[in-house]
Short mmCIF file of C-alpha atoms and ligand atoms in Angstrom, two decimals:
data_model
loop_
_atom_site.label_atom_id
_atom_site.label_comp_id
_atom_site.label_asym_id
_atom_site.label_seq_id
_atom_site.Cartn_x
_atom_site.Cartn_y
_atom_site.Cartn_z
CA UNK A 483 -2.65 14.50 -33.13
CA UNK A 484 -4.47 12.11 -30.94
CA UNK A 485 -5.28 8.62 -31.23
CA UNK A 486 -8.61 6.67 -31.30
CA UNK A 487 -8.39 6.44 -27.23
CA UNK A 488 -7.57 10.39 -27.34
CA UNK A 489 -4.30 10.03 -26.49
CA UNK A 490 -1.35 11.99 -27.90
CA UNK A 491 -0.12 10.17 -31.16
CA UNK A 492 3.45 9.06 -31.78
CA UNK A 493 5.09 10.14 -28.78
CA UNK A 494 5.37 7.87 -25.43
CA UNK A 495 3.19 8.45 -22.60
CA UNK A 496 4.03 10.34 -19.90
CA UNK A 497 1.76 10.62 -16.48
CA UNK A 498 2.13 12.79 -13.42
CA UNK A 499 1.12 10.73 -10.44
CA UNK A 500 -0.42 12.18 -7.43
CA UNK A 501 -1.02 10.45 -3.69
CA UNK A 502 -2.58 12.04 -0.67
CA UNK A 503 -5.01 9.35 0.60
CA UNK A 504 -3.44 9.48 4.29
CA UNK A 505 -0.23 11.06 5.68
CA UNK A 506 2.07 11.01 2.84
CA UNK A 507 1.90 13.88 0.16
CA UNK A 508 3.67 12.49 -2.91
CA UNK A 509 4.21 13.12 -6.75
CA UNK A 510 5.72 11.13 -9.18
CA UNK A 511 6.40 11.32 -13.14
CA UNK A 512 6.33 7.92 -15.32
CA UNK A 513 7.23 7.66 -18.83
CA UNK A 514 6.10 4.84 -20.90
CA UNK A 515 9.16 4.17 -22.79
CA UNK A 516 12.05 5.40 -20.05
CA UNK A 517 10.11 4.41 -16.72
CA UNK A 518 10.09 6.32 -13.61
CA UNK A 519 11.67 9.81 -14.24
CA UNK A 520 11.11 11.12 -10.36
CA UNK A 521 9.35 10.60 -7.23
CA UNK A 522 8.98 12.95 -4.37
CA UNK A 523 7.42 12.33 -1.07
CA UNK A 524 6.89 14.30 2.00
CA UNK A 525 6.02 12.25 5.29
CA UNK A 526 3.82 14.11 7.75
CA UNK A 527 4.95 11.56 10.40
CA UNK A 528 6.32 14.37 12.57
CA UNK A 529 3.28 16.40 12.34
CA UNK A 530 0.81 13.46 13.67
CA UNK A 531 3.48 11.54 16.14
CA UNK A 532 2.64 14.41 18.79
CA UNK A 533 -1.30 12.94 18.58
CA UNK A 534 -0.14 9.46 18.41
CA UNK A 535 -1.87 8.74 15.04
CA UNK A 536 -3.11 10.59 11.91
CA UNK A 537 -5.13 13.98 12.71
CA UNK A 538 -7.37 13.92 9.41
CA UNK A 539 -7.94 17.62 9.46
CA UNK A 540 -4.34 18.25 10.03
CA UNK A 541 -3.26 15.78 7.12
CA UNK A 542 -5.67 17.53 4.73
CA UNK A 543 -4.37 21.18 5.71
CA UNK A 544 -0.55 19.93 5.26
CA UNK A 545 -1.32 18.08 1.79
CA UNK A 546 -2.78 21.72 0.61
CA UNK A 547 0.59 23.46 1.52
CA UNK A 548 3.10 20.32 -0.09
CA UNK A 549 1.25 19.12 -3.20
CA UNK A 550 2.12 22.01 -5.44
CA UNK A 551 5.80 22.56 -4.53
CA UNK A 552 6.13 18.60 -4.85
CA UNK A 553 4.46 18.77 -8.36
CA UNK A 554 6.85 21.49 -9.33
CA UNK A 555 9.90 19.31 -7.88
CA UNK A 556 8.79 16.11 -9.50
CA UNK A 557 8.57 17.92 -12.93
CA UNK A 558 11.91 19.59 -12.60
CA UNK A 559 13.56 16.43 -11.57
CA UNK A 560 12.07 14.57 -14.43
CA UNK A 561 13.29 17.30 -16.69
CA UNK A 562 9.58 17.62 -18.08
CA UNK A 563 7.32 20.61 -18.52
CA UNK A 564 3.65 20.37 -17.79
CA UNK A 565 2.70 20.70 -21.43
CA UNK A 566 4.79 17.00 -22.19
CA UNK A 567 2.21 14.97 -19.88
CA UNK A 568 -0.40 12.95 -21.33
CA UNK A 569 -2.61 12.41 -18.40
CA UNK A 570 -2.72 13.20 -14.54
CA UNK A 571 -3.22 10.38 -11.75
CA UNK A 572 -4.38 11.03 -8.56
CA UNK A 573 -5.65 8.74 -5.54
CA UNK A 574 -9.44 8.80 -5.78
CA UNK A 575 -9.85 6.40 -2.67
CA UNK A 576 -10.06 4.69 -0.66
CA UNK A 577 -8.77 6.90 2.21
CA UNK A 578 -9.53 10.09 4.19
CA UNK A 579 -12.00 12.14 2.42
CA UNK A 580 -10.41 15.40 3.16
CA UNK A 581 -7.09 14.25 2.37
CA UNK A 582 -8.08 12.68 -1.14
CA UNK A 583 -10.04 15.68 -2.22
CA UNK A 584 -6.89 17.87 -1.99
CA UNK A 585 -5.04 15.53 -4.47
CA UNK A 586 -8.01 14.73 -6.39
CA UNK A 587 -8.99 18.62 -6.81
CA UNK A 588 -5.09 19.40 -7.81
CA UNK A 589 -4.90 16.54 -10.29
CA UNK A 590 -8.06 17.00 -11.73
CA UNK A 591 -7.47 20.67 -11.87
CA UNK A 592 -4.05 20.22 -13.63
CA UNK A 593 -5.35 17.90 -16.00
CA UNK A 594 -8.25 20.07 -17.18
CA UNK A 595 -5.80 23.26 -17.64
CA UNK A 596 -3.57 20.97 -19.86
CA UNK A 597 -6.27 19.30 -21.61
CA UNK A 598 -5.31 15.81 -20.59
CA UNK A 599 -6.96 13.20 -19.43
CA UNK A 600 -7.31 12.99 -15.19
CA UNK A 601 -7.06 9.33 -14.25
CA UNK A 602 -8.68 8.68 -10.71
CA UNK A 603 -6.75 5.46 -9.08
CA UNK A 604 -7.83 3.08 -6.52
CA UNK A 605 -5.54 3.47 -3.58
CA UNK A 606 -5.17 -0.66 -3.55
CA UNK A 607 -4.62 -0.98 -7.34
CA UNK A 608 -1.74 1.43 -7.02
CA UNK A 609 -0.21 -0.97 -4.07
CA UNK A 610 -1.23 -4.10 -6.23
CA UNK A 611 0.62 -2.68 -9.33
CA UNK A 612 3.74 -1.10 -7.54
CA UNK A 613 5.54 -4.27 -8.29
CA UNK A 614 5.48 -3.16 -12.02
CA UNK A 615 7.71 -0.59 -11.52
CA UNK A 616 10.79 -3.28 -10.87
CA UNK A 617 13.17 -4.96 -13.52
CA UNK A 618 11.34 -8.30 -13.04
CA UNK A 619 7.58 -7.23 -13.27
CA UNK A 620 5.06 -10.04 -12.03
CA UNK A 621 3.05 -11.58 -15.07
CA UNK A 622 -0.97 -12.10 -14.68
CA UNK A 623 -2.38 -13.93 -13.06
CA UNK A 624 -1.04 -14.15 -9.94
CA UNK A 625 -1.80 -14.27 -6.18
CA UNK A 626 -1.44 -11.12 -4.17
CA UNK A 627 -0.98 -10.51 -0.61
CA UNK A 628 -2.03 -7.19 0.09
CA UNK A 629 -1.00 -5.89 3.62
CA UNK A 630 -1.25 -2.39 4.59
CA UNK A 631 -2.71 -0.16 7.63
CA UNK A 632 -6.51 -0.54 6.57
CA UNK A 633 -6.18 -3.84 4.65
CA UNK A 634 -5.40 -7.54 4.74
CA UNK A 635 -6.13 -9.54 1.62
CA UNK A 636 -5.76 -12.51 -0.31
CA UNK A 637 -6.43 -11.74 -3.90
CA UNK A 638 -6.53 -13.61 -7.37
CA UNK A 639 -5.20 -11.00 -9.93
CA UNK A 640 -6.24 -12.01 -13.52
CA UNK A 641 -5.00 -8.48 -14.71
CA UNK A 642 -5.75 -4.67 -14.10
CA UNK A 643 -8.87 -4.24 -12.77
CA UNK A 644 -9.81 -8.04 -12.63
CA UNK A 645 -9.67 -8.99 -8.86
CA UNK A 646 -11.27 -11.91 -7.31
CA UNK A 647 -11.18 -11.77 -3.47
CA UNK A 648 -10.19 -14.85 -1.69
CA UNK A 649 -10.21 -13.71 1.79
CA UNK A 650 -9.62 -10.50 3.95
CA UNK A 651 -9.54 -9.44 7.51
CA UNK A 652 -12.65 -9.75 9.64
CA UNK A 653 -11.64 -6.92 11.85
CA UNK A 654 -8.34 -5.27 12.24
CA UNK A 655 -5.78 -5.06 9.35
CA UNK A 656 -2.27 -6.44 9.72
CA UNK A 657 -0.53 -2.91 9.84
CA UNK A 658 -3.33 -1.97 12.29
CA UNK A 659 -2.46 -4.99 14.78
CA UNK A 660 1.49 -4.03 14.22
CA UNK A 661 0.54 -0.26 15.14
CA UNK A 662 -1.62 -0.86 18.16
CA UNK A 663 0.76 -3.48 19.64
CA UNK A 664 3.33 -0.91 19.19
CA UNK A 665 1.20 1.83 20.94
CA UNK A 666 0.54 -0.74 23.80
CA UNK A 667 4.32 -1.18 24.29
CA UNK A 668 4.59 2.60 24.29
CA UNK A 669 6.41 3.00 20.95
CA UNK A 670 6.13 6.12 18.89
CA UNK A 671 3.69 6.57 16.01
CA UNK A 672 4.16 5.01 13.32
CA UNK A 673 4.43 1.96 15.26
CA UNK A 674 4.85 -0.85 12.72
CA UNK A 675 8.37 -0.26 11.87
CA UNK A 676 9.26 0.76 15.31
CA UNK A 677 7.70 -2.69 16.59
CA UNK A 678 9.97 -4.48 14.12
CA UNK A 679 13.06 -3.05 15.16
CA UNK A 680 12.38 -3.63 18.81
CA UNK A 681 11.51 -7.16 17.82
CA UNK A 682 15.06 -7.76 16.81
CA UNK A 683 16.39 -7.91 20.22
CA UNK A 684 13.21 -10.31 21.56
CA UNK A 685 13.36 -13.96 21.74
CA UNK A 686 11.11 -16.12 19.68
CA UNK A 687 8.72 -18.11 21.71
CA UNK A 688 9.03 -16.05 25.14
CA UNK A 689 5.53 -14.93 24.33
CA UNK A 690 3.00 -17.53 22.58
CA UNK A 691 0.40 -14.99 21.29
CA UNK A 692 -2.53 -16.65 19.35
CA UNK A 693 -2.56 -17.26 15.76
CA UNK A 694 -6.06 -16.52 14.86
CA UNK A 695 -8.07 -18.32 11.96
CA UNK A 696 -4.76 -20.07 11.12
CA UNK A 697 -6.19 -23.34 11.49
CA UNK A 698 -9.54 -22.62 10.49
CA UNK A 699 -10.49 -23.40 6.65
CA UNK A 700 -10.62 -20.53 4.28
CA UNK A 701 -8.38 -17.35 3.93
CA UNK A 702 -10.00 -14.97 6.30
CA UNK A 703 -7.83 -13.35 8.94
CA UNK A 704 -8.69 -11.88 12.23
CA UNK A 705 -6.01 -9.74 14.21
CA UNK A 706 -8.11 -8.03 16.99
CA UNK A 707 -7.67 -10.41 19.58
CA UNK A 708 -4.07 -9.93 19.54
CA UNK A 709 -4.32 -6.37 20.98
CA UNK A 710 -5.75 -7.90 24.24
CA UNK A 711 -3.12 -10.48 24.71
CA UNK A 712 -0.56 -7.71 24.17
CA UNK A 713 -2.36 -5.58 26.67
CA UNK A 714 -2.06 -8.18 29.50
CA UNK A 715 1.45 -9.27 28.63
CA UNK A 716 2.65 -5.34 28.71
CA UNK A 717 0.97 -5.07 31.82
CA UNK A 718 2.86 -8.22 33.42
CA UNK A 719 6.09 -7.07 31.89
CA UNK A 720 6.40 -3.15 31.70
CA UNK A 721 9.87 -1.97 33.11
CA UNK A 722 11.54 -4.92 31.72
CA UNK A 723 13.38 -3.82 28.46
CA UNK A 724 13.76 -7.59 27.39
CA UNK A 725 10.29 -8.64 28.24
CA UNK A 726 9.14 -5.52 25.94
CA UNK A 727 11.51 -6.85 23.02
CA UNK A 728 10.14 -10.49 23.62
CA UNK A 729 6.62 -9.00 23.25
CA UNK A 730 7.44 -7.01 20.37
CA UNK A 731 8.84 -10.41 18.86
CA UNK A 732 6.03 -12.46 19.81
CA UNK A 733 3.47 -10.04 18.07
CA UNK A 734 5.58 -9.98 14.88
CA UNK A 735 5.86 -13.76 14.93
CA UNK A 736 2.22 -14.31 15.40
CA UNK A 737 1.34 -11.68 12.38
CA UNK A 738 3.97 -13.24 10.44
CA UNK A 739 3.21 -16.96 10.97
CA UNK A 740 -0.61 -16.26 10.12
CA UNK A 741 -0.07 -14.34 6.91
CA UNK A 742 2.61 -16.88 5.73
CA UNK A 743 0.20 -19.85 6.59
CA UNK A 744 -2.75 -18.31 5.03
CA UNK A 745 -0.75 -17.37 1.94
CA UNK A 746 0.42 -20.65 1.63
CA UNK A 747 -2.83 -22.22 1.77
CA UNK A 748 -3.87 -20.15 -1.14
CA UNK A 749 -1.11 -20.98 -2.99
CA UNK A 750 -1.72 -24.61 -2.78
CA UNK A 751 -5.42 -24.47 -3.44
CA UNK A 752 -4.94 -21.94 -6.60
CA UNK A 753 -1.82 -23.42 -8.03
CA UNK A 754 -0.90 -19.81 -9.01
CA UNK A 755 2.93 -19.83 -9.77
CA UNK A 756 3.44 -16.14 -9.04
CA UNK A 757 3.24 -14.22 -5.66
CA UNK A 758 2.89 -10.50 -5.32
CA UNK A 759 3.13 -8.99 -1.66
CA UNK A 760 2.24 -5.11 -1.25
CA UNK A 761 1.08 -2.75 1.03
CA UNK A 762 3.25 -1.22 3.83
CA UNK A 763 3.59 -4.19 5.84
CA UNK A 764 5.36 -5.70 2.79
CA UNK A 765 8.16 -3.80 3.79
CA UNK A 766 8.59 -5.93 7.02
CA UNK A 767 11.82 -8.16 6.65
CA UNK A 768 10.54 -11.03 8.33
CA UNK A 769 7.33 -11.15 6.87
CA UNK A 770 9.58 -10.98 3.46
CA UNK A 771 11.96 -13.86 4.41
CA UNK A 772 8.73 -15.99 5.61
CA UNK A 773 7.06 -15.51 2.30
CA UNK A 774 10.15 -16.05 0.16
CA UNK A 775 10.86 -19.40 2.19
CA UNK A 776 7.49 -20.58 1.67
CA UNK A 777 7.44 -19.56 -2.19
CA UNK A 778 10.77 -21.22 -2.75
CA UNK A 779 9.45 -24.44 -1.15
CA UNK A 780 6.68 -24.45 -3.69
CA UNK A 781 8.65 -23.36 -6.58
CA UNK A 782 6.69 -20.02 -6.72
CA UNK A 783 8.07 -16.72 -7.97
CA UNK A 784 7.86 -14.02 -5.58
CA UNK A 785 7.44 -10.29 -6.22
CA UNK A 786 7.82 -7.27 -4.03
CA UNK A 787 7.79 -3.51 -4.54
CA UNK A 788 11.24 -2.07 -3.70
CA UNK A 789 11.02 -0.87 0.29
CA UNK A 790 10.38 2.64 -0.49
CA UNK A 791 7.35 1.70 -2.55
CA UNK A 792 5.88 -0.75 -0.29
CA UNK A 793 4.39 2.09 1.89
CA UNK A 794 2.36 4.93 0.28
CA UNK A 795 3.82 6.71 -2.61
CA UNK A 796 2.96 8.34 -5.95
CA UNK A 797 5.05 6.10 -8.25
CA UNK A 798 2.63 3.39 -7.68
CA UNK A 799 -0.43 5.66 -8.55
CA UNK A 800 1.63 6.75 -11.65
CA UNK A 801 2.13 3.24 -12.76
CA UNK A 802 -1.75 2.19 -12.07
CA UNK A 803 -2.80 5.37 -13.81
CA UNK A 804 -0.79 4.83 -16.82
CA UNK A 805 -1.89 1.11 -17.42
CA UNK A 806 -5.37 2.36 -17.30
CA UNK A 807 -4.72 5.32 -19.43
CA UNK A 808 -3.12 3.02 -21.95
CA UNK A 809 -5.83 0.63 -21.97
CA UNK A 810 -8.49 3.21 -22.50
CA UNK A 811 -11.61 3.72 -20.58
CA UNK A 812 -10.77 6.68 -18.70
CA UNK A 813 -14.03 8.74 -18.52
CA UNK A 814 -13.55 12.61 -19.99
CA UNK A 815 -15.88 13.78 -17.06
CA UNK A 816 -15.24 17.08 -15.04
CA UNK A 817 -16.07 15.28 -11.66
CA UNK A 818 -13.48 15.42 -8.92
CA UNK A 819 -13.39 11.53 -7.60
CA UNK A 820 -12.87 11.37 -4.30
CA UNK A 821 -14.51 8.33 -2.06
CA UNK A 822 -13.44 7.27 1.62
CA UNK A 823 -14.88 3.86 0.97
CA UNK A 824 -14.22 1.97 -2.24
CA UNK A 825 -14.43 -1.85 -2.41
CA UNK A 826 -11.41 -3.24 -4.56
CA UNK A 827 -13.55 -5.74 -6.25
CA UNK A 828 -15.96 -3.24 -7.63
CA UNK A 829 -13.32 -2.22 -10.35
CA UNK A 830 -13.23 -3.61 -13.55
CA UNK A 831 -10.85 -3.81 -16.29
CA UNK A 832 -10.41 -0.85 -18.49
CA UNK A 833 -12.15 -2.05 -21.45
CA UNK A 834 -15.33 -2.69 -19.80
CA UNK A 835 -17.95 -0.75 -18.60
O1 KG4 B 1002 0.35 0.80 2.69
P1 KG4 B 1002 0.42 1.74 3.70
O2 KG4 B 1002 1.72 2.66 3.59
O3 KG4 B 1002 -0.84 2.82 4.14
C1 KG4 B 1002 -1.89 2.02 3.87
O4 KG4 B 1002 -2.40 2.25 2.77
O5 KG4 B 1002 -2.59 2.01 4.85
O6 KG4 B 1002 0.91 1.07 5.18
C2 KG4 B 1002 0.95 1.50 6.43
C3 KG4 B 1002 1.22 0.52 7.51
C4 KG4 B 1002 1.02 0.85 8.78
O7 KG4 B 1002 0.18 0.19 9.62
C5 KG4 B 1002 2.57 0.57 9.17
O8 KG4 B 1002 2.81 0.52 10.60
C6 KG4 B 1002 2.99 -0.54 8.35
O9 KG4 B 1002 2.17 -0.20 7.35
N1 KG4 B 1002 4.30 -0.73 8.16
C7 KG4 B 1002 5.07 -1.93 8.74
C8 KG4 B 1002 6.53 -1.86 8.31
N2 KG4 B 1002 6.50 -0.60 7.47
C9 KG4 B 1002 5.10 -0.15 7.65
N3 KG4 B 1002 4.59 -2.72 9.57
C10 KG4 B 1002 5.54 -3.70 10.06
N4 KG4 B 1002 6.93 -3.63 9.71
C11 KG4 B 1002 7.27 -2.63 9.10
N5 KG4 B 1002 8.86 -2.69 8.78
ZN1 ZN B 1003 -1.51 2.49 1.27
#
């Protein structure tokens, strides 16, 4: 029996989520009544480290090898048979198109074989919805700071698919600024967490890197100038371990100050009482502490995904997919959706065309 939205009537929805937009292969099973039943992830970090960054073709080939075993593992750990699934959600973009296609083809084929809806999910909507997996989910509307390897955005989130972009980066994303600075410091890929680790022993204020756009009106960011400043500082300081740590500290302070400052402005201007912080850079502890202090000064409630769901994962794809499935409007077509470029603001709430 199926209801008016074409979903199985009577039993709670159970969805499989697949993520393959970059260098993590991940699969999760989420049940509407019982919550997250399993989440499996294989990181390709070791594969790409040799090259100092993600090699798209290698990423795609590795996803092809990893995804099916991960699907089997996730289903087994969830104690679920494929027939018990009510839908399959997969990341449809933005991301590396070859990598996206591997998960999209698998997700869509699986859904077709099982006779259930395939739900193409926007990767950033996944990041934004990741805090819904926690015990204290954020209410709508809220302000979201989305900080990942490819994006830095301040967004008013009215609801699922209802996003008003206040401002974004004009050039490099915050994660990219972490990664490029880390590379200049000779740290291994992926640079963000490595730089954060080195910064722990650095001294605040030893290097005063620019906080671009911080004093300018509006909510835009610009991080590309940072790498030139870091390059010059590295050239002058290299063999000295303490100076390198000081540079790392200076970079992190500059990025964190800028993100915290602009987010505070957006909170003050919008009057929103709830702040979500999502995307890979939200795993940064100094950023978390800075935003927590700023939110608490304003009496604003702050929400983060748990650490493992800050960076790419399939649980966030399952939760966004389940929300879309529940609200209807998932097209029953056979097309496999994979888009390298896909603006978040082109999304619409599920009920609207
Ligand atoms: O969301 P994500 O996993 O992938 C994208 O969708 O881009 O974000 C990855 C980014 C990378 O730039 C990585 O260096 C950064 O998040 N990142 C961090 C930390 N953990 C991950 N940056 C700073 N501190 C961290 N602890
Ligand atoms: Zn991501």
